[in-house]
mmCIF file of C-alpha atoms and ligand atoms in Angstrom:
data_model
loop_
_atom_site.group_PDB
_atom_site.id
_atom_site.type_symbol
_atom_site.label_atom_id
_atom_site.label_comp_id
_atom_site.label_asym_id
_atom_site.label_seq_id
_atom_site.Cartn_x
_atom_site.Cartn_y
_atom_site.Cartn_z
ATOM 1 C CA MET K 1 40.654 -27.867 -26.772
ATOM 2 C CA PHE K 2 40.484 -25.044 -29.478
ATOM 3 C CA THR K 3 39.915 -24.282 -32.971
ATOM 4 C CA TYR K 4 41.295 -22.157 -35.580
ATOM 5 C CA LYS K 5 39.730 -21.348 -38.517
ATOM 6 C CA MET K 6 40.357 -18.439 -41.744
ATOM 7 C CA PRO K 7 37.739 -18.440 -44.601
ATOM 8 C CA THR K 8 39.103 -15.109 -45.733
ATOM 9 C CA GLU K 9 41.628 -15.487 -48.790
ATOM 10 C CA LEU K 10 44.666 -13.106 -48.263
ATOM 11 C CA PHE K 11 46.129 -11.619 -51.596
ATOM 12 C CA VAL K 12 49.375 -9.874 -49.819
ATOM 13 C CA GLY K 13 51.994 -7.786 -51.787
ATOM 14 C CA ARG K 14 53.368 -4.325 -53.104
ATOM 15 C CA GLY K 15 51.012 -3.593 -56.660
ATOM 16 C CA SER K 16 48.530 -6.363 -55.520
ATOM 17 C CA SER K 17 45.457 -4.100 -55.142
ATOM 18 C CA LYS K 18 45.902 -3.462 -59.249
ATOM 19 C CA GLN K 19 44.792 -6.979 -59.510
ATOM 20 C CA THR K 20 41.243 -6.299 -58.027
ATOM 21 C CA GLY K 21 39.655 -6.095 -61.263
ATOM 22 C CA GLU K 22 39.937 -9.863 -62.592
ATOM 23 C CA LYS K 23 39.709 -11.016 -58.835
ATOM 24 C CA LEU K 24 36.105 -9.629 -58.698
ATOM 25 C CA LYS K 25 35.570 -11.467 -61.427
ATOM 26 C CA GLY K 26 37.461 -14.410 -60.199
ATOM 27 C CA LEU K 27 34.802 -14.469 -57.946
ATOM 28 C CA GLY K 28 31.527 -14.432 -60.043
ATOM 29 C CA GLY K 29 31.188 -10.788 -59.663
ATOM 30 C CA THR K 30 29.266 -8.930 -62.443
ATOM 31 C CA ARG K 31 28.076 -5.449 -60.855
ATOM 32 C CA VAL K 32 30.286 -3.795 -58.349
ATOM 33 C CA ILE K 33 29.700 -1.506 -55.726
ATOM 34 C CA LEU K 34 33.095 0.002 -54.205
ATOM 35 C CA ILE K 35 32.406 1.058 -50.432
ATOM 36 C CA THR K 36 35.398 4.070 -49.301
ATOM 37 C CA ASP K 37 34.991 7.588 -47.842
ATOM 38 C CA ASN K 38 35.621 10.873 -49.531
ATOM 39 C CA GLY K 39 39.432 10.770 -48.041
ATOM 40 C CA VAL K 40 40.531 7.304 -49.660
ATOM 41 C CA LEU K 41 38.618 8.870 -52.904
ATOM 42 C CA GLN K 42 40.579 12.736 -52.726
ATOM 43 C CA ALA K 43 43.993 10.655 -51.720
ATOM 44 C CA GLY K 44 44.020 9.332 -55.532
ATOM 45 C CA ILE K 45 44.403 5.845 -53.868
ATOM 46 C CA LEU K 46 41.734 4.378 -56.372
ATOM 47 C CA SER K 47 43.191 5.581 -59.320
ATOM 48 C CA GLY K 48 45.054 1.605 -59.833
ATOM 49 C CA ILE K 49 42.250 -0.284 -58.475
ATOM 50 C CA GLU K 50 39.624 1.343 -60.431
ATOM 51 C CA GLU K 51 41.401 0.759 -63.581
ATOM 52 C CA SER K 52 41.950 -2.818 -62.974
ATOM 53 C CA ILE K 53 37.892 -3.010 -62.847
ATOM 54 C CA LYS K 54 37.539 -0.626 -65.815
ATOM 55 C CA SER K 55 39.924 -3.547 -67.313
ATOM 56 C CA ALA K 56 37.803 -6.190 -66.218
ATOM 57 C CA GLU K 57 35.193 -4.586 -67.934
ATOM 58 C CA LEU K 58 32.748 -4.245 -64.701
ATOM 59 C CA PRO K 59 30.335 -1.819 -64.358
ATOM 60 C CA TYR K 60 30.174 -0.383 -60.862
ATOM 61 C CA VAL K 61 29.298 2.699 -58.547
ATOM 62 C CA ILE K 62 31.021 4.442 -55.787
ATOM 63 C CA PHE K 63 29.366 4.641 -52.131
ATOM 64 C CA HIS K 64 31.952 7.152 -50.700
ATOM 65 C CA GLU K 65 30.054 8.619 -47.602
ATOM 66 C CA VAL K 66 31.478 6.251 -45.386
ATOM 67 C CA GLU K 67 32.056 8.566 -42.230
ATOM 68 C CA PRO K 68 35.124 7.855 -39.761
ATOM 69 C CA GLU K 69 32.563 6.596 -37.358
ATOM 70 C CA PRO K 70 30.897 4.855 -39.511
ATOM 71 C CA THR K 71 26.748 4.825 -38.894
ATOM 72 C CA ILE K 72 23.706 2.796 -39.815
ATOM 73 C CA GLN K 73 22.994 5.338 -41.373
ATOM 74 C CA GLY K 74 25.744 5.077 -44.146
ATOM 75 C CA VAL K 75 25.013 1.608 -44.358
ATOM 76 C CA GLU K 76 21.004 2.220 -45.020
ATOM 77 C CA ALA K 77 22.200 4.400 -47.682
ATOM 78 C CA ALA K 78 25.005 2.426 -49.175
ATOM 79 C CA THR K 79 22.123 -0.454 -49.248
ATOM 80 C CA ARG K 80 19.646 1.826 -51.353
ATOM 81 C CA MET K 81 22.400 2.598 -53.466
ATOM 82 C CA LEU K 82 23.230 -1.497 -53.891
ATOM 83 C CA LYS K 83 19.811 -2.240 -54.654
ATOM 84 C CA GLU K 84 19.468 0.334 -57.195
ATOM 85 C CA PHE K 85 22.319 -0.660 -59.151
ATOM 86 C CA SER K 86 21.812 -4.488 -58.520
ATOM 87 C CA ALA K 87 25.059 -5.674 -57.350
ATOM 88 C CA ASP K 88 26.356 -8.655 -56.800
ATOM 89 C CA ILE K 89 29.780 -8.017 -54.898
ATOM 90 C CA VAL K 90 30.496 -5.726 -52.556
ATOM 91 C CA LEU K 91 34.250 -3.984 -52.420
ATOM 92 C CA GLY K 92 35.167 -2.283 -49.046
ATOM 93 C CA ILE K 93 38.449 -0.115 -49.757
ATOM 94 C CA GLY K 94 39.500 2.115 -46.490
ATOM 95 C CA GLY K 95 40.233 1.691 -42.868
ATOM 96 C CA GLY K 96 37.843 -0.276 -40.637
ATOM 97 C CA SER K 97 35.263 1.825 -41.247
ATOM 98 C CA SER K 98 34.801 1.419 -44.956
ATOM 99 C CA MET K 99 35.636 -2.220 -44.958
ATOM 100 C CA ASP K 100 32.765 -2.778 -41.666
ATOM 101 C CA THR K 101 30.373 -0.944 -43.684
ATOM 102 C CA ALA K 102 31.177 -3.135 -46.244
ATOM 103 C CA LYS K 103 30.336 -5.931 -44.269
ATOM 104 C CA ALA K 104 27.198 -4.649 -43.187
ATOM 105 C CA VAL K 105 25.760 -3.609 -46.496
ATOM 106 C CA ALA K 106 26.950 -6.715 -47.678
ATOM 107 C CA ALA K 107 24.586 -8.298 -45.297
ATOM 108 C CA MET K 108 21.326 -5.948 -45.996
ATOM 109 C CA ALA K 109 21.709 -7.008 -49.518
ATOM 110 C CA VAL K 110 19.393 -10.449 -48.760
ATOM 111 C CA ASN K 111 18.346 -9.992 -44.947
ATOM 112 C CA GLU K 112 15.370 -8.310 -43.832
ATOM 113 C CA GLY K 113 14.839 -5.348 -40.874
ATOM 114 C CA LYS K 114 17.809 -3.230 -40.059
ATOM 115 C CA ILE K 115 21.289 -4.229 -39.397
ATOM 116 C CA PHE K 116 21.146 -3.372 -35.853
ATOM 117 C CA ASP K 117 18.618 -6.445 -35.592
ATOM 118 C CA TYR K 118 21.765 -8.240 -35.725
ATOM 119 C CA VAL K 119 23.698 -6.997 -33.288
ATOM 120 C CA GLY K 120 25.996 -10.125 -31.522
ATOM 121 C CA PHE K 121 27.650 -12.898 -33.127
ATOM 122 C CA GLY K 122 25.902 -15.289 -35.675
ATOM 123 C CA LEU K 123 22.271 -13.889 -36.127
ATOM 124 C CA VAL K 124 22.774 -12.762 -40.108
ATOM 125 C CA LYS K 125 21.046 -15.607 -41.400
ATOM 126 C CA LYS K 126 20.909 -15.406 -45.328
ATOM 127 C CA GLN K 127 24.361 -15.723 -47.027
ATOM 128 C CA PRO K 128 25.573 -11.837 -47.668
ATOM 129 C CA LEU K 129 27.158 -10.635 -50.640
ATOM 130 C CA PRO K 130 30.727 -12.094 -51.589
ATOM 131 C CA ILE K 131 32.768 -8.700 -49.758
ATOM 132 C CA VAL K 132 36.206 -8.203 -51.045
ATOM 133 C CA ALA K 133 38.412 -6.155 -48.541
ATOM 134 C CA VAL K 134 41.120 -4.032 -49.607
ATOM 135 C CA PRO K 135 42.830 -2.210 -46.471
ATOM 136 C CA THR K 136 44.356 1.680 -46.742
ATOM 137 C CA THR K 137 45.478 1.705 -42.933
ATOM 138 C CA ALA K 138 47.431 -0.565 -40.739
ATOM 139 C CA GLY K 139 45.453 -0.970 -37.972
ATOM 140 C CA THR K 140 41.878 -2.542 -37.869
ATOM 141 C CA GLY K 141 42.658 -5.852 -39.541
ATOM 142 C CA SER K 142 39.070 -5.800 -40.462
ATOM 143 C CA GLU K 143 39.624 -7.566 -43.672
ATOM 144 C CA ALA K 144 40.154 -10.243 -41.884
ATOM 145 C CA THR K 145 37.530 -10.562 -38.694
ATOM 146 C CA PHE K 146 34.322 -11.103 -38.387
ATOM 147 C CA TRP K 147 32.926 -8.120 -36.971
ATOM 148 C CA SER K 148 31.333 -4.997 -37.969
ATOM 149 C CA VAL K 149 31.557 -2.076 -35.437
ATOM 150 C CA LEU K 150 28.842 0.514 -36.105
ATOM 151 C CA ALA K 151 27.295 3.251 -34.763
ATOM 152 C CA ASP K 152 23.967 5.040 -34.741
ATOM 153 C CA LYS K 153 24.630 8.552 -35.013
ATOM 154 C CA THR K 154 21.010 9.689 -33.501
ATOM 155 C CA ASN K 155 21.625 8.256 -29.964
ATOM 156 C CA ASP K 156 26.012 7.612 -29.574
ATOM 157 C CA ILE K 157 25.063 3.567 -29.191
ATOM 158 C CA LYS K 158 28.224 1.292 -30.988
ATOM 159 C CA ALA K 159 27.619 -1.902 -31.277
ATOM 160 C CA SER K 160 29.257 -5.068 -33.085
ATOM 161 C CA VAL K 161 27.422 -7.278 -36.266
ATOM 162 C CA GLY K 162 29.698 -10.927 -35.711
ATOM 163 C CA GLY K 163 29.734 -14.010 -37.353
ATOM 164 C CA TRP K 164 31.610 -16.320 -39.860
ATOM 165 C CA ASN K 165 29.661 -15.043 -42.657
ATOM 166 C CA ILE K 166 30.634 -11.238 -42.973
ATOM 167 C CA MET K 167 34.415 -12.000 -43.060
ATOM 168 C CA PRO K 168 35.549 -11.210 -46.319
ATOM 169 C CA VAL K 169 35.830 -14.082 -49.453
ATOM 170 C CA LEU K 170 38.947 -12.152 -50.379
ATOM 171 C CA ALA K 171 41.386 -9.599 -48.585
ATOM 172 C CA ILE K 172 43.562 -7.675 -50.731
ATOM 173 C CA VAL K 173 46.592 -6.115 -48.762
ATOM 174 C CA ASP K 174 48.676 -3.763 -51.107
ATOM 175 C CA PRO K 175 51.174 -1.735 -48.629
ATOM 176 C CA GLU K 176 51.376 0.947 -51.587
ATOM 177 C CA LEU K 177 47.829 2.242 -50.717
ATOM 178 C CA THR K 178 49.295 3.119 -47.312
ATOM 179 C CA LEU K 179 52.444 5.177 -48.533
ATOM 180 C CA SER K 180 50.539 8.717 -48.328
ATOM 181 C CA LEU K 181 49.026 8.167 -44.841
ATOM 182 C CA PRO K 182 49.496 11.388 -42.571
ATOM 183 C CA PRO K 183 51.875 10.706 -39.459
ATOM 184 C CA ARG K 184 49.171 11.212 -36.428
ATOM 185 C CA VAL K 185 46.765 8.546 -38.562
ATOM 186 C CA THR K 186 49.521 5.902 -38.700
ATOM 187 C CA ALA K 187 50.857 6.238 -35.433
ATOM 188 C CA ALA K 188 46.974 5.657 -34.105
ATOM 189 C CA THR K 189 46.258 3.173 -36.832
ATOM 190 C CA GLY K 190 49.652 1.176 -35.908
ATOM 191 C CA MET K 191 49.243 1.613 -32.212
ATOM 192 C CA ASP K 192 45.800 -0.342 -32.567
ATOM 193 C CA ALA K 193 47.268 -2.854 -34.321
ATOM 194 C CA LEU K 194 49.896 -3.301 -31.646
ATOM 195 C CA CYS K 195 46.980 -3.266 -29.316
ATOM 196 C CA HIS K 196 45.172 -6.155 -31.185
ATOM 197 C CA ALA K 197 48.709 -8.103 -31.025
ATOM 198 C CA MET K 198 49.297 -7.670 -27.467
ATOM 199 C CA GLU K 199 45.559 -8.186 -25.897
ATOM 200 C CA SER K 200 45.182 -11.387 -28.187
ATOM 201 C CA TYR K 201 48.829 -12.653 -26.694
ATOM 202 C CA VAL K 202 47.882 -12.241 -23.174
ATOM 203 C CA ALA K 203 44.480 -12.958 -23.428
ATOM 204 C CA LYS K 204 43.062 -16.063 -20.974
ATOM 205 C CA SER K 205 41.913 -17.502 -24.906
ATOM 206 C CA THR K 206 45.164 -17.675 -26.099
ATOM 207 C CA GLN K 207 45.788 -20.575 -28.008
ATOM 208 C CA PRO K 208 49.767 -21.728 -29.681
ATOM 209 C CA ILE K 209 48.027 -20.754 -33.038
ATOM 210 C CA SER K 210 47.321 -17.079 -32.014
ATOM 211 C CA GLU K 211 50.100 -16.577 -30.193
ATOM 212 C CA GLY K 212 52.482 -17.446 -32.292
ATOM 213 C CA MET K 213 50.660 -14.884 -35.024
ATOM 214 C CA SER K 214 50.703 -12.252 -31.923
ATOM 215 C CA ILE K 215 54.480 -12.352 -31.502
ATOM 216 C CA ARG K 216 54.995 -12.327 -35.413
ATOM 217 C CA ALA K 217 53.118 -9.543 -35.560
ATOM 218 C CA MET K 218 54.482 -7.339 -32.383
ATOM 219 C CA GLU K 219 57.875 -7.627 -34.041
ATOM 220 C CA MET K 220 57.177 -6.330 -37.006
ATOM 221 C CA ILE K 221 54.765 -3.353 -35.861
ATOM 222 C CA ALA K 222 57.929 -2.449 -33.134
ATOM 223 C CA ARG K 223 61.051 -2.018 -35.439
ATOM 224 C CA SER K 224 58.569 -0.309 -38.280
ATOM 225 C CA LEU K 225 56.074 1.867 -36.258
ATOM 226 C CA ARG K 226 57.883 4.391 -35.524
ATOM 227 C CA ARG K 227 59.814 4.402 -39.124
ATOM 228 C CA ALA K 228 56.462 4.653 -40.712
ATOM 229 C CA VAL K 229 54.878 7.052 -38.579
ATOM 230 C CA ASN K 230 58.485 9.446 -39.172
ATOM 231 C CA ARG K 231 59.481 8.774 -43.075
ATOM 232 C CA GLY K 232 56.085 7.767 -44.620
ATOM 233 C CA ASP K 233 57.368 6.650 -47.822
ATOM 234 C CA ASP K 234 58.991 3.399 -46.275
ATOM 235 C CA ILE K 235 57.801 0.905 -48.397
ATOM 236 C CA GLU K 236 59.361 -1.657 -46.233
ATOM 237 C CA ALA K 237 58.048 -0.294 -42.876
ATOM 238 C CA ARG K 238 54.469 0.243 -44.625
ATOM 239 C CA GLU K 239 54.761 -3.187 -45.131
ATOM 240 C CA ASP K 240 55.721 -4.375 -42.267
ATOM 241 C CA MET K 241 52.674 -2.031 -40.789
ATOM 242 C CA LEU K 242 49.966 -3.444 -43.243
ATOM 243 C CA VAL K 243 50.924 -7.471 -42.787
ATOM 244 C CA GLY K 244 51.731 -6.974 -38.946
ATOM 245 C CA SER K 245 48.078 -5.704 -38.449
ATOM 246 C CA LEU K 246 46.778 -8.126 -40.392
ATOM 247 C CA VAL K 247 48.903 -11.152 -38.623
ATOM 248 C CA ALA K 248 47.248 -8.971 -35.375
ATOM 249 C CA ALA K 249 43.772 -9.726 -36.852
ATOM 250 C CA LEU K 250 44.269 -13.400 -37.669
ATOM 251 C CA ALA K 251 44.929 -14.101 -33.704
ATOM 252 C CA PHE K 252 42.495 -11.683 -32.298
ATOM 253 C CA ASN K 253 39.425 -12.660 -34.386
ATOM 254 C CA VAL K 254 40.035 -16.242 -32.802
ATOM 255 C CA THR K 255 40.552 -14.553 -29.084
ATOM 256 C CA ARG K 256 38.913 -11.277 -28.667
ATOM 257 C CA LEU K 257 40.827 -8.677 -26.891
ATOM 258 C CA GLY K 258 41.075 -7.357 -23.704
ATOM 259 C CA LEU K 259 40.267 -4.301 -21.176
ATOM 260 C CA SER K 260 41.810 -1.745 -24.157
ATOM 261 C CA HIS K 261 39.207 -2.521 -25.984
ATOM 262 C CA ALA K 262 36.480 -3.060 -23.578
ATOM 263 C CA LEU K 263 36.984 0.739 -22.858
ATOM 264 C CA ALA K 264 37.759 1.770 -26.367
ATOM 265 C CA ILE K 265 34.200 1.398 -27.644
ATOM 266 C CA PRO K 266 31.920 3.594 -25.167
ATOM 267 C CA PHE K 267 34.925 6.160 -25.323
ATOM 268 C CA GLY K 268 34.692 6.223 -28.923
ATOM 269 C CA ALA K 269 30.656 6.565 -28.757
ATOM 270 C CA HIS K 270 30.755 9.201 -26.209
ATOM 271 C CA PHE K 271 33.786 11.512 -26.832
ATOM 272 C CA HIS K 272 34.078 10.152 -30.635
ATOM 273 C CA ILE K 273 38.031 9.675 -29.897
ATOM 274 C CA PRO K 274 38.987 7.599 -33.094
ATOM 275 C CA HIS K 275 39.599 4.181 -32.175
ATOM 276 C CA GLY K 276 43.651 3.800 -32.390
ATOM 277 C CA VAL K 277 43.757 6.954 -30.298
ATOM 278 C CA ILE K 278 41.871 5.457 -27.820
ATOM 279 C CA ASN K 279 43.342 2.251 -27.606
ATOM 280 C CA ALA K 280 46.903 4.551 -27.344
ATOM 281 C CA ILE K 281 45.708 6.514 -24.668
ATOM 282 C CA LEU K 282 44.783 3.249 -22.523
ATOM 283 C CA LEU K 283 47.084 0.681 -23.100
ATOM 284 C CA PRO K 284 49.961 1.300 -21.060
ATOM 285 C CA TRP K 285 47.313 1.956 -18.025
ATOM 286 C CA VAL K 286 45.381 -1.870 -18.797
ATOM 287 C CA MET K 287 49.333 -3.332 -19.051
ATOM 288 C CA GLU K 288 50.245 -2.065 -15.848
ATOM 289 C CA TYR K 289 47.142 -3.360 -14.708
ATOM 290 C CA ASN K 290 47.661 -7.054 -15.803
ATOM 291 C CA LEU K 291 51.018 -7.342 -15.066
ATOM 292 C CA PRO K 292 50.797 -9.518 -12.293
ATOM 293 C CA ALA K 293 48.392 -11.988 -14.147
ATOM 294 C CA ALA K 294 50.743 -12.299 -17.248
ATOM 295 C CA THR K 295 54.004 -11.569 -15.899
ATOM 296 C CA GLU K 296 56.268 -14.091 -17.705
ATOM 297 C CA LYS K 297 54.169 -12.687 -21.311
ATOM 298 C CA TYR K 298 54.935 -9.205 -20.528
ATOM 299 C CA ILE K 299 58.670 -10.154 -20.132
ATOM 300 C CA THR K 300 58.251 -11.441 -23.811
ATOM 301 C CA ILE K 301 56.853 -8.354 -24.601
ATOM 302 C CA ALA K 302 59.743 -6.086 -23.178
ATOM 303 C CA LYS K 303 62.325 -8.690 -25.325
ATOM 304 C CA ILE K 304 60.305 -8.209 -28.567
ATOM 305 C CA PHE K 305 60.983 -4.506 -28.055
ATOM 306 C CA GLY K 306 64.787 -4.556 -27.262
ATOM 307 C CA GLU K 307 64.345 -4.191 -23.731
ATOM 308 C CA ASN K 308 66.894 -5.535 -21.492
ATOM 309 C CA VAL K 309 65.575 -7.622 -18.559
ATOM 310 C CA ASP K 310 68.602 -9.774 -17.626
ATOM 311 C CA GLY K 311 69.026 -9.772 -14.001
ATOM 312 C CA LEU K 312 65.651 -8.079 -13.048
ATOM 313 C CA ALA K 313 63.061 -9.325 -11.186
ATOM 314 C CA PRO K 314 60.321 -10.867 -12.967
ATOM 315 C CA CYS K 315 57.973 -8.198 -12.079
ATOM 316 C CA ASP K 316 60.591 -5.616 -12.876
ATOM 317 C CA GLY K 317 60.956 -7.541 -16.265
ATOM 318 C CA ALA K 318 57.436 -7.445 -16.935
ATOM 319 C CA LYS K 319 57.394 -3.458 -16.157
ATOM 320 C CA LYS K 320 60.055 -2.740 -18.796
ATOM 321 C CA ALA K 321 57.309 -3.529 -21.291
ATOM 322 C CA VAL K 322 54.964 -0.604 -20.003
ATOM 323 C CA ASP K 323 58.190 1.551 -20.351
ATOM 324 C CA ALA K 324 58.861 0.244 -23.605
ATOM 325 C CA VAL K 325 55.081 1.418 -24.613
ATOM 326 C CA LYS K 326 55.252 4.528 -23.286
ATOM 327 C CA LYS K 327 58.853 5.085 -24.982
ATOM 328 C CA LEU K 328 56.592 4.261 -28.451
ATOM 329 C CA LEU K 329 53.767 6.159 -27.628
ATOM 330 C CA SER K 330 56.327 9.275 -27.320
ATOM 331 C CA ASP K 331 58.392 8.567 -30.457
ATOM 332 C CA ILE K 332 55.341 8.788 -32.708
ATOM 333 C CA GLY K 333 54.077 12.172 -30.609
ATOM 334 C CA LEU K 334 50.689 10.082 -29.189
ATOM 335 C CA THR K 335 51.413 11.328 -25.394
ATOM 336 C CA GLU K 336 47.698 12.827 -24.999
ATOM 337 C CA GLY K 337 45.228 11.851 -22.381
ATOM 338 C CA LEU K 338 41.734 11.506 -21.756
ATOM 339 C CA LYS K 339 41.672 14.932 -20.837
ATOM 340 C CA ASP K 340 42.228 16.046 -23.866
ATOM 341 C CA TRP K 341 39.374 14.401 -25.546
ATOM 342 C CA LYS K 342 37.404 16.722 -22.560
ATOM 343 C CA VAL K 343 36.745 13.706 -20.768
ATOM 344 C CA THR K 344 36.531 14.155 -16.815
ATOM 345 C CA GLU K 345 36.432 12.395 -13.689
ATOM 346 C CA GLY K 346 32.724 12.435 -13.349
ATOM 347 C CA ASP K 347 32.099 10.259 -16.752
ATOM 348 C CA LEU K 348 34.445 7.273 -15.748
ATOM 349 C CA GLU K 349 31.827 5.438 -13.774
ATOM 350 C CA LYS K 350 29.395 5.868 -17.261
ATOM 351 C CA ILE K 351 32.218 4.283 -19.344
ATOM 352 C CA ALA K 352 33.107 1.373 -16.963
ATOM 353 C CA LYS K 353 29.553 0.387 -16.604
ATOM 354 C CA GLU K 354 29.682 0.071 -20.455
ATOM 355 C CA GLY K 355 32.635 -1.387 -20.716
ATOM 356 C CA ILE K 356 32.431 -4.249 -18.420
ATOM 357 C CA LEU K 357 29.216 -5.752 -20.231
ATOM 358 C CA SER K 358 32.182 -6.318 -23.032
ATOM 359 C CA GLY K 359 33.102 -9.554 -24.135
ATOM 360 C CA ASN K 360 36.401 -8.497 -23.948
ATOM 361 C CA VAL K 361 36.371 -8.142 -20.490
ATOM 362 C CA ALA K 362 35.694 -12.056 -19.578
ATOM 363 C CA VAL K 363 39.108 -12.811 -21.984
ATOM 364 C CA ASN K 364 41.837 -10.524 -20.248
ATOM 365 C CA PRO K 365 44.639 -12.110 -17.870
ATOM 366 C CA ARG K 366 43.232 -10.065 -14.957
ATOM 367 C CA LEU K 367 39.672 -10.756 -13.519
ATOM 368 C CA ALA K 368 38.399 -6.902 -13.422
ATOM 369 C CA GLY K 369 35.255 -5.146 -12.393
ATOM 370 C CA VAL K 370 33.902 -1.680 -12.534
ATOM 371 C CA LYS K 371 35.959 0.064 -10.184
ATOM 372 C CA ASP K 372 39.231 -1.348 -11.684
ATOM 373 C CA LEU K 373 37.943 -0.147 -15.517
ATOM 374 C CA VAL K 374 37.100 3.060 -13.177
ATOM 375 C CA GLU K 375 40.366 3.336 -12.073
ATOM 376 C CA ILE K 376 42.482 2.592 -15.314
ATOM 377 C CA SER K 377 41.014 5.050 -16.925
ATOM 378 C CA ARG K 378 41.304 7.856 -13.972
ATOM 379 C CA ARG K 379 45.000 6.809 -14.835
ATOM 380 C CA ALA K 380 44.740 7.815 -18.116
ATOM 381 C CA LEU K 381 43.391 10.950 -17.861
ATOM 382 C CA ASN K 382 46.650 12.818 -18.041
ATOM 383 C CA GLY K 383 48.527 10.807 -20.564
ATOM 384 C CA LEU K 384 52.383 10.568 -20.511
ATOM 385 C CA LYS K 385 52.970 14.665 -21.242
HETATM 386 FE FE1 FE2 B 1 40.846 -2.090 -32.373
#
């Protein structure tokens, strides 16, 4: 038995963000809070969107202090701004940080207490304000997921608030907004998207609908990530990456992920490694660990990456998928290891004990314990250099 549900309307295409204002109005919004970060603000990405909001004659305020790792403190500050301005619709523009903040702010506009009172799934009771999400990176897929991942900067704790009712009512997915992303951000966020597609595909919880989406997302990312990183103005590559990351999110939202994401949260919280980078560091070693449990699937992945598996024993064919991801990482300049982020062997047990508590462990194709997570992380210490 399985269900597939997707309550977010997806409006996709080059230039689509120029219709943001009328879309907000169509959803019944009369006063808008735009939530973003300083990078997006300074990159000039917002001009077309702001113009459209002005032509729709909607008053708006901008909260632009979202941090790279979004915090509950940021959520509180933005919620105060929302209430002072009496906004009735929340527009999150940016990477996962801004969109996750927007989800939390929309929830806290109408619910009591603090956002971390709602850690878990389905605990946000009162219907949040409508959320419109506009991604400017091709990675997290947060525009179409029901998670808001937040950190408490006072104690390095990272936790997720989830629920169907914090999903955006509308995602506006415009590849033109990603044209100015620097190569390293393109590489890291692109690897996050690839990791989503792949972890969902091999997960125990996979189902025919999500599986089809995972395969399509991997195809788009495999053919376009190198180009998007090394030739940033290539709109076709950018479009593949942005739509690929969206499609990957449509897959993993219903399946959850795997061991890379189980470990990515504690490594991110304690060592402040960007989410895409930590997934890129871990993915080849998680794949290697999972090979015996999902051999056929890794053979399919190898083929998606153009590897020749003809005449090979299944286990050798599956290993080609790991080789393909290592080659990709090398071509996009992400060869670092955990040591480059000051992680030592002595840190691994603590991280593994936190990682094992993630809901992503249960759906990983191969059963894993704390020792396995330590071993995977140990292999990732040196990276691929
Ligand atoms: Fe992710």
